[in-house]
Amino acid sequence: MGSGFPSRVIASVLDLELPATTEPLGSILALRSSPALPPAKANGTSKQHTQIRVIRKKKVILKKRKKLASPSSPGTAKPLVTTSPTGTLNLLEKQEPGCPPLGLESLRVSDSQLEASSSQSFGLGPHRGRLNIQSGLEDGDLYDGAWCAEQQDTEPWLQVDARKPTRFSGIVTQGRNSVWRYDWVTSYKVQFSNDSQNWWRSRNYSSGMDAVFPANSDPETPVLNLLPEPQVARFIRLLPQTWLQEGSPCLRAEILGCSVSDPNDLLPEAQAPGSSDPLDFRHHNYKAMRKLMKQVNEQCPNITRIYSIGKSYQGLKLYVMEMSDLPGEHELGEPELRYVAGMHGNEALGRELVLLLMQFLCREYLRGDPRVTRLLNEMRIHLLPSMNPDGYEIAYRRGSELVGWAEGRWTHQSIDLNHNFADLNTPLWDAEDDGLVPHTVPNHHLPLPTYYTLPNATVAPETWAVINWMKRIPFVLSANLHGGMNDFSYLHTNCFEVTVELSCDKFPHESELPQEWENNKDALLTYLEQVRMGIAGVVRDKDTEEGIADAVIVVDGINHDVTTAWGGDYWRLLTPGDYMVTASAEGYHAVTRSCRVTFEEGPTPCNFLLTKTPKQRLRELLAAGAKLPPDLRRRLERLRGQKD
């Protein structure tokens, strides 16, 4: 039996009054484009007999029942398998607002599935009528911020073709996103069809009149309307009735609907998208996130450690899950990597992917998966699922379809963390234009600007927490899901970082999380493996063989240097090729050598032994209180005399 029709509902069909038809119910369900049933009328009725096929315990029962039916009126229709208060058939007992979005926002619904009565321009066509879609800076371009009907269109409509029988349960609408105009629909009606020719409308229970749904009062706030009764159909139309005075009928929308199955299995059921990984596929607020991280830590105590890098403005801890074969310790020669999510609190997908990744790594390590085992044995992975927990809590309370583009995006202080890191690009570019890089101005580890460190500087505590985290740990590779600290990370530390745009839907429905995990799982693992590409080594003192911290690694032809960690180890991401590499440190003679990066997996070892300069040796002797040899003392006296 199809998942869309509970058995208790099917059994109750025998007690319903059905409209007249010569086809059994199973045949009706099998015809996606068959004409819909005629509407019921209060008068002009006539007696007819109807056969009903009902599944009960996998047996087909044929039963005759007398029915009062009415002749159909032109241009109207009824759903194939729905019931109205007047008695038409519906295999649904009650409204179920839990249906997920069809995917207008996430683009799972393609442009070809959207039609409209008219459009003011191509950029305002039906393909732009997607929830949370954003416009460009110029109105009238190809990427405008809504669907807008022509001004002279007296009966505007926007239509969505679900391409299969769907139980529609609700609609979410917004107005037009625009810098220059204000346009939104204030009320609308809804129609349904199975063939795009014959339509029926959503009606009120009490009056039996067409339901008129209240829409928007501003352009951005999403407004959810649940249908008085879910309707099963293939097509759905939104018909604006009123809109802002002197504006246009413009809207962005998402449709909530569940796929339904043929009770007689006459229609092949499409494989539901998902994942075979037994992970916790749901949205986690702060409390649930903390509980989940604790569960992973308890399940894999030998490879995990939970720590906090600071607190949000409202005091929520910024938790990090560390995963390695030796958590809590930087191992010489082992690179450090990080994933950061939740910079914008309403971008929930990155947060959930990071939480799913930590579950997956734990589970697969316990199962002995060779790929995961090698990852955790060769590197130290840090996972920060929520950089902006204050914002996320706001977005979480609103829910996936109602949070909108802006709500929960910023911190509790209304700071956009995406633009809160210091601008290090501009001073570097200016210095490059003046020919000051790298001899006067370094091309790496640029200091924070003075204005940024002043007491009255608008820097969020979340931002400071991440900056200090960057300084404490010698990160080599990072990805931000999603936000603009990648340039800051590259110029202020050694870390190469990219920003990953995950989805058009910032806060996808929970039902979409399994497929989103499958879409991104391999990429998340593969990106971590990129740290093996390039050169790596240790810079040591030739005499003591101790590692030299803060030695500078220069690759000829690349205007960006990296430095060694406190143990003298370093990593330099490079593509295959031959490179001249120089290691230098204060008080040491620089050493240059050739390093070849091959296509073989794993970084090329490129180690250095540096010799101290005579000046450095002298400084160390003087600092130790040692007596200078007579010849060296006389030489120093001559040098002082020459200076005088």
XYZ file of C-alpha atoms in Angstrom, residues 78-594:
517
model
C -12.943 18.267 -8.740
C -9.804 16.503 -7.533
C -9.231 12.868 -8.348
C -8.878 11.672 -4.803
C -9.985 14.424 -2.461
C -13.065 15.170 -0.459
C -14.661 18.499 0.156
C -17.186 19.287 2.916
C -19.888 18.552 0.350
C -18.889 14.893 0.273
C -16.425 14.377 -2.557
C -13.874 11.584 -2.133
C -10.629 12.301 -0.281
C -8.211 9.723 1.043
C -6.971 12.152 3.686
C -8.457 12.438 7.160
C -6.972 15.753 8.164
C -4.566 18.499 7.279
C -0.919 17.463 7.459
C 1.335 20.533 7.462
C 4.381 18.283 7.769
C 4.683 17.875 3.996
C 8.077 19.054 2.760
C 8.622 21.748 0.136
C 8.433 20.725 -3.503
C 11.714 22.515 -4.098
C 11.087 25.879 -5.748
C 13.691 27.438 -3.479
C 16.209 24.608 -3.774
C 15.741 24.423 -7.590
C 14.571 20.797 -7.460
C 11.565 22.194 -9.296
C 12.960 23.173 -12.680
C 12.121 26.315 -14.644
C 10.104 24.233 -17.100
C 7.703 23.258 -14.315
C 6.701 26.887 -13.718
C 4.197 28.793 -15.862
C 2.283 32.030 -15.507
C -0.604 33.894 -17.077
C 1.791 36.707 -18.053
C 5.098 38.295 -17.099
C 6.300 41.887 -17.163
C 9.679 40.772 -18.543
C 11.852 37.692 -18.828
C 13.623 38.650 -15.607
C 10.242 38.706 -13.866
C 9.072 35.433 -15.405
C 7.633 32.455 -13.528
C 11.104 30.937 -13.110
C 11.872 33.822 -10.712
C 8.861 33.136 -8.500
C 10.946 31.101 -6.054
C 11.006 31.657 -2.300
C 13.964 33.772 -1.129
C 15.308 34.387 -4.629
C 17.315 37.616 -4.759
C 17.415 40.320 -7.404
C 20.403 42.098 -8.858
C 21.189 45.731 -8.167
C 19.425 46.828 -11.342
C 15.718 46.269 -11.848
C 14.745 44.923 -15.225
C 17.728 42.612 -15.737
C 17.566 38.870 -16.390
C 17.716 38.031 -12.708
C 14.985 39.995 -11.010
C 13.510 39.270 -7.612
C 10.083 37.688 -8.189
C 7.448 36.691 -10.712
C 5.368 39.719 -11.692
C 2.301 39.623 -13.916
C 1.637 42.319 -16.492
C -0.286 45.329 -15.250
C -3.134 44.713 -17.703
C -3.485 41.046 -16.662
C -6.881 40.994 -14.950
C -6.657 37.348 -13.836
C -3.003 36.673 -13.024
C -1.798 33.243 -11.930
C 1.407 31.357 -11.213
C 1.323 27.608 -11.872
C 3.530 24.750 -10.658
C 3.574 21.324 -12.286
C 4.592 18.707 -9.707
C 4.814 16.135 -12.553
C 3.193 13.454 -10.373
C 0.230 13.105 -8.018
C 0.988 15.227 -4.976
C -0.838 15.934 -1.744
C -0.635 19.729 -1.523
C -0.883 20.976 2.051
C 0.329 24.575 2.122
C 1.868 27.600 0.425
C 4.576 30.017 1.562
C 4.740 33.418 -0.160
C 6.916 36.516 -0.208
C 6.788 39.767 -2.118
C 9.279 41.022 -4.674
C 12.916 41.425 -3.689
C 13.981 44.769 -5.086
C 16.166 47.707 -4.134
C 13.914 50.174 -5.954
C 10.313 48.912 -5.882
C 7.687 47.681 -3.425
C 5.468 44.941 -4.835
C 3.653 42.168 -3.031
C 0.403 40.244 -3.136
C -1.935 40.741 -0.176
C -4.368 37.886 -0.887
C -4.743 34.984 -3.303
C -6.826 31.935 -4.159
C -5.595 28.443 -5.013
C -6.620 26.072 -7.809
C -5.744 22.442 -8.540
C -5.791 20.246 -11.617
C -4.688 16.877 -12.913
C -4.479 17.841 -16.582
C -3.948 21.643 -16.504
C -7.317 22.058 -18.251
C -9.947 21.288 -15.635
C -9.520 23.046 -12.306
C -11.089 23.090 -8.872
C -10.492 25.564 -6.068
C -9.683 25.307 -2.394
C -12.846 26.040 -0.407
C -13.685 27.048 3.145
C -15.274 24.408 5.345
C -17.896 26.668 6.853
C -19.117 28.674 3.871
C -18.263 26.421 0.979
C -16.978 29.524 -0.776
C -13.583 29.814 -2.454
C -10.886 30.165 0.168
C -9.074 33.505 0.027
C -5.683 33.339 1.704
C -4.045 36.368 3.362
C -0.626 36.951 1.864
C 2.109 39.474 2.544
C 2.388 42.869 4.184
C 6.045 43.452 3.291
C 8.370 42.122 0.592
C 10.564 39.784 2.645
C 8.702 38.124 5.514
C 7.557 34.638 4.434
C 3.885 33.924 5.139
C 2.641 30.345 5.459
C -0.944 29.378 4.629
C -2.094 25.817 5.216
C -4.939 24.635 3.022
C -8.293 24.097 4.776
C -7.961 20.583 3.440
C -4.998 19.027 1.580
C -5.678 18.343 -2.078
C -4.238 15.626 -4.304
C -3.430 16.799 -7.806
C -0.583 17.289 -10.238
C -0.894 21.033 -10.850
C -1.364 23.911 -8.426
C -2.092 27.556 -9.257
C -1.819 30.660 -7.132
C -4.259 33.381 -8.229
C -3.481 36.829 -6.752
C -6.670 38.628 -5.772
C -5.326 41.854 -4.263
C -1.914 43.481 -4.097
C -0.206 46.607 -2.828
C -1.857 49.748 -4.126
C -0.006 51.187 -7.116
C 2.146 48.061 -7.151
C 2.052 44.926 -9.261
C 0.973 41.338 -8.557
C 4.432 39.995 -7.711
C 5.308 37.039 -5.536
C 7.879 34.437 -4.623
C 6.587 31.099 -3.385
C 7.258 27.640 -2.066
C 4.692 24.852 -2.250
C 4.382 22.231 0.481
C 3.408 18.819 -0.810
C 3.880 15.083 -0.304
C 4.149 12.585 -3.136
C 1.341 10.036 -3.111
C 1.235 6.483 -4.387
C -1.398 4.508 -6.242
C -3.079 2.171 -3.709
C -3.245 -0.495 -6.418
C 0.455 -0.027 -7.318
C -0.537 0.859 -10.868
C 1.918 3.735 -10.826
C 5.603 2.925 -10.284
C 6.733 4.596 -7.095
C 9.864 6.696 -7.520
C 12.755 5.845 -5.239
C 12.767 8.334 -2.403
C 16.024 10.294 -2.254
C 18.026 9.650 0.850
C 21.055 8.049 2.420
C 21.879 4.574 3.655
C 24.064 5.991 6.429
C 22.323 5.579 9.839
C 22.894 9.161 10.961
C 20.779 11.720 12.814
C 19.117 13.554 9.920
C 17.334 16.437 11.606
C 17.906 20.054 12.551
C 19.625 20.532 15.906
C 19.182 23.575 18.091
C 21.923 24.470 20.568
C 20.836 21.976 23.201
C 20.389 19.140 20.693
C 23.718 19.963 19.003
C 25.566 19.794 22.309
C 23.873 16.479 23.142
C 24.773 15.012 19.753
C 28.418 16.051 20.052
C 28.580 14.450 23.498
C 27.131 11.227 22.090
C 29.781 11.123 19.348
C 32.493 11.755 21.944
C 31.189 8.928 24.135
C 30.951 6.584 21.174
C 34.505 7.342 19.980
C 36.431 8.577 23.043
C 39.838 7.597 21.649
C 39.605 9.753 18.527
C 37.480 12.713 19.656
C 37.736 15.699 21.955
C 35.218 18.501 22.504
C 36.499 21.949 23.357
C 35.219 25.522 23.231
C 36.964 28.426 21.511
C 34.858 31.095 23.236
C 31.302 32.303 23.689
C 28.697 34.141 21.670
C 27.346 37.513 22.734
C 24.553 35.731 24.603
C 26.938 33.318 26.271
C 26.486 30.207 24.120
C 29.738 28.284 23.777
C 31.356 27.862 20.367
C 31.960 24.125 20.538
C 34.527 22.346 18.367
C 34.825 18.602 17.789
C 38.437 17.539 17.308
C 38.988 14.196 15.561
C 42.372 12.481 15.337
C 44.161 9.342 16.465
C 45.754 11.458 19.204
C 43.216 14.187 20.078
C 44.363 17.126 22.148
C 47.932 17.177 20.862
C 49.669 18.569 17.804
C 51.834 15.800 16.383
C 54.992 16.829 14.555
C 54.432 16.625 10.817
C 50.663 16.113 11.103
C 48.587 18.836 9.381
C 45.680 20.586 11.071
C 42.416 21.148 9.175
C 39.084 22.728 10.010
C 35.515 22.996 8.806
C 33.558 26.044 9.990
C 29.790 26.391 9.580
C 27.007 28.651 10.766
C 28.683 32.027 10.228
C 25.217 33.130 9.151
C 22.821 31.706 11.690
C 20.062 30.960 9.178
C 22.313 28.934 6.872
C 21.539 25.642 8.561
C 22.730 23.180 5.933
C 26.424 23.705 6.673
C 25.783 23.199 10.391
C 24.013 19.888 9.798
C 26.631 18.654 7.322
C 29.382 19.247 9.881
C 27.370 17.389 12.536
C 26.743 14.561 10.080
C 30.436 14.451 9.174
C 31.523 13.937 12.783
C 28.981 11.133 13.175
C 30.131 9.531 9.940
C 33.855 9.701 10.774
C 33.237 8.155 14.192
C 31.084 5.350 12.826
C 33.333 4.500 9.896
C 36.467 4.553 12.057
C 34.887 2.011 14.399
C 33.951 -0.098 11.369
C 37.546 0.004 10.155
C 36.908 1.919 6.937
C 40.404 2.360 5.434
C 39.759 5.803 3.967
C 38.466 7.266 7.217
C 41.105 5.481 9.287
C 43.863 6.989 7.185
C 42.339 10.461 7.452
C 42.253 10.333 11.239
C 45.699 8.762 11.514
C 47.389 11.303 9.236
C 45.721 14.580 10.195
C 43.944 16.453 12.982
C 40.446 17.600 12.025
C 38.570 20.382 13.847
C 34.820 20.783 13.271
C 33.028 23.997 14.348
C 29.342 23.468 13.467
C 27.998 26.800 14.719
C 29.979 30.034 14.661
C 26.816 32.083 15.219
C 24.667 30.091 17.685
C 22.644 33.156 18.731
C 21.475 33.726 15.170
C 20.750 30.062 14.613
C 18.424 29.868 17.607
C 16.330 32.659 16.053
C 16.228 30.893 12.685
C 15.483 27.512 14.254
C 12.430 28.860 16.067
C 11.034 30.206 12.782
C 11.539 26.935 10.934
C 12.967 25.968 7.588
C 10.386 27.567 5.284
C 9.602 30.708 7.288
C 13.013 31.965 8.340
C 13.496 34.031 5.205
C 16.734 35.414 3.819
C 17.711 37.696 6.709
C 16.160 36.474 9.960
C 18.852 34.870 12.109
C 21.559 35.776 9.596
C 23.290 38.228 11.946
C 24.454 37.882 15.527
C 22.457 39.091 18.520
C 24.367 42.385 18.141
C 23.144 42.648 14.516
C 26.692 42.055 13.242
C 27.187 40.221 9.962
C 30.153 37.951 10.723
C 30.731 37.606 7.001
C 32.010 41.213 6.964
C 33.401 41.416 10.484
C 36.930 40.179 9.862
C 39.582 42.809 9.248
C 40.203 43.878 5.650
C 43.792 42.808 4.971
C 43.431 42.779 1.193
C 43.391 46.538 0.657
C 46.647 47.376 2.501
C 48.400 44.448 0.811
C 47.246 45.507 -2.658
C 48.280 49.108 -1.989
C 51.698 47.934 -0.847
C 52.054 45.758 -3.946
C 51.190 48.714 -6.175
C 53.933 50.726 -4.417
C 56.492 47.948 -4.856
C 56.822 47.357 -1.119
C 56.037 43.619 -1.107
C 57.762 41.509 0.154
C 60.852 43.483 1.270
C 59.101 46.197 3.287
C 55.616 44.759 3.704
C 55.351 40.963 4.160
C 53.143 38.878 1.914
C 52.033 36.686 4.799
C 50.898 36.975 8.420
C 49.720 40.543 7.957
C 49.035 42.191 11.324
C 45.615 43.393 12.373
C 44.998 47.080 11.535
C 45.225 49.491 14.468
C 41.585 50.556 14.134
C 40.513 46.925 14.489
C 42.069 46.559 17.950
C 40.710 49.771 19.471
C 38.348 49.378 22.460
C 35.423 50.871 20.523
C 35.952 48.711 17.408
C 32.821 46.812 16.337
C 34.213 43.312 16.487
C 31.900 40.521 17.615
C 33.038 38.154 20.369
C 32.403 35.313 17.930
C 34.887 36.892 15.505
C 37.574 37.330 18.165
C 37.080 33.718 19.227
C 37.782 32.462 15.723
C 40.774 34.796 15.214
C 42.389 33.600 18.431
C 41.634 30.004 17.442
C 43.445 30.566 14.137
C 46.501 31.858 15.999
C 46.646 28.967 18.467
C 46.564 26.127 15.961
C 48.740 25.907 12.798
C 45.887 25.245 10.381
C 46.882 24.301 6.843
C 43.531 23.904 5.112
C 40.030 25.076 5.900
C 36.582 25.447 4.374
C 33.822 27.777 5.523
C 30.260 26.564 4.922
C 29.396 29.494 4.171
C 30.929 33.075 4.704
C 34.116 35.792 3.485
C 36.781 35.038 6.102
C 38.802 33.070 3.523
C 41.032 36.040 2.517
C 41.594 36.970 6.154
C 42.596 33.423 7.023
C 45.059 33.258 4.127
C 46.705 36.617 4.826
C 46.734 36.535 8.637
C 47.773 32.875 9.058
C 49.209 30.017 7.003
C 45.795 28.556 6.299
C 44.447 28.187 2.778
C 40.683 28.527 3.000
C 37.792 28.384 0.568
C 34.163 29.394 0.937
C 31.695 26.703 -0.083
C 28.285 27.738 -1.433
C 26.214 24.711 -0.523
C 22.675 25.298 -1.714
C 20.161 27.843 -2.932
C 18.065 26.805 0.072
C 19.726 28.130 3.231
C 17.531 26.147 5.606
C 16.317 22.993 3.832
C 13.505 20.875 5.152
C 14.580 17.954 7.355
C 13.370 15.503 4.730
C 16.006 16.879 2.354
C 18.961 16.410 4.712
C 19.705 12.756 3.741
C 20.012 13.694 0.078
C 22.049 16.809 0.881
C 24.424 14.592 2.867
C 24.803 12.239 -0.084
C 25.369 15.223 -2.383
C 28.232 16.503 -0.238
C 29.689 13.548 1.683
C 32.392 12.549 -0.761
C 33.353 16.172 -1.437
C 33.814 16.817 2.295
C 36.182 13.846 2.547
C 38.010 14.602 -0.686
C 38.659 18.199 0.335
C 40.342 17.020 3.537
C 42.555 14.744 1.459
C 43.878 17.695 -0.540
C 46.222 18.511 2.348
C 48.409 15.680 1.050
C 49.170 17.632 -2.108
C 52.381 19.685 -2.097
C 55.448 19.674 0.132
C 55.876 19.211 3.865
C 58.832 18.984 6.178
C 60.679 20.213 9.253
C 63.155 23.084 9.520
C 65.801 22.236 12.136
C 68.886 23.748 13.707
C 71.882 21.951 12.152
C 73.773 21.766 15.440
C 71.023 20.842 17.883
C 68.540 19.264 15.406
C 65.776 21.063 17.260
C 62.888 22.447 15.267
C 62.928 26.157 14.425
C 59.632 27.951 14.977
C 58.486 30.789 12.683
C 60.970 29.965 9.917
C 59.770 31.401 6.603
C 59.188 29.070 3.644
C 59.452 30.856 0.281
C 58.472 29.157 -2.985
C 60.081 30.854 -5.952
C 57.466 32.442 -8.210
C 54.651 32.414 -5.636
C 54.078 35.686 -3.833
C 52.814 34.177 -0.603
C 54.999 32.621 2.083
C 54.193 30.336 4.997
C 55.898 29.839 8.341
C 56.776 26.851 10.490
C 54.846 25.803 13.585
C 56.419 25.758 17.042
C 58.029 22.359 16.355
C 59.554 23.522 13.093
C 57.132 21.592 10.881
C 55.399 23.178 7.884
C 53.077 22.345 4.991
C 52.882 24.096 1.629
C 50.038 23.196 -0.724
C 51.383 22.986 -4.286
C 50.315 21.414 -7.549
C 52.667 18.916 -9.270
C 55.867 20.483 -10.616
C 59.455 21.436 -9.762
C 59.979 24.237 -7.245
C 62.888 26.125 -5.733
C 62.145 26.448 -2.039
C 64.007 28.623 0.483
C 63.881 28.300 4.262
C 65.078 31.212 6.391
C 64.890 32.228 10.024
C 66.242 35.073 12.133
C 69.830 34.331 13.149
C 70.320 31.616 10.521
C 71.753 31.403 7.045
C 68.996 30.809 4.479
C 69.012 27.511 2.597
C 67.536 26.918 -0.876
C 66.821 23.534 -2.389
C 64.815 21.989 -5.198
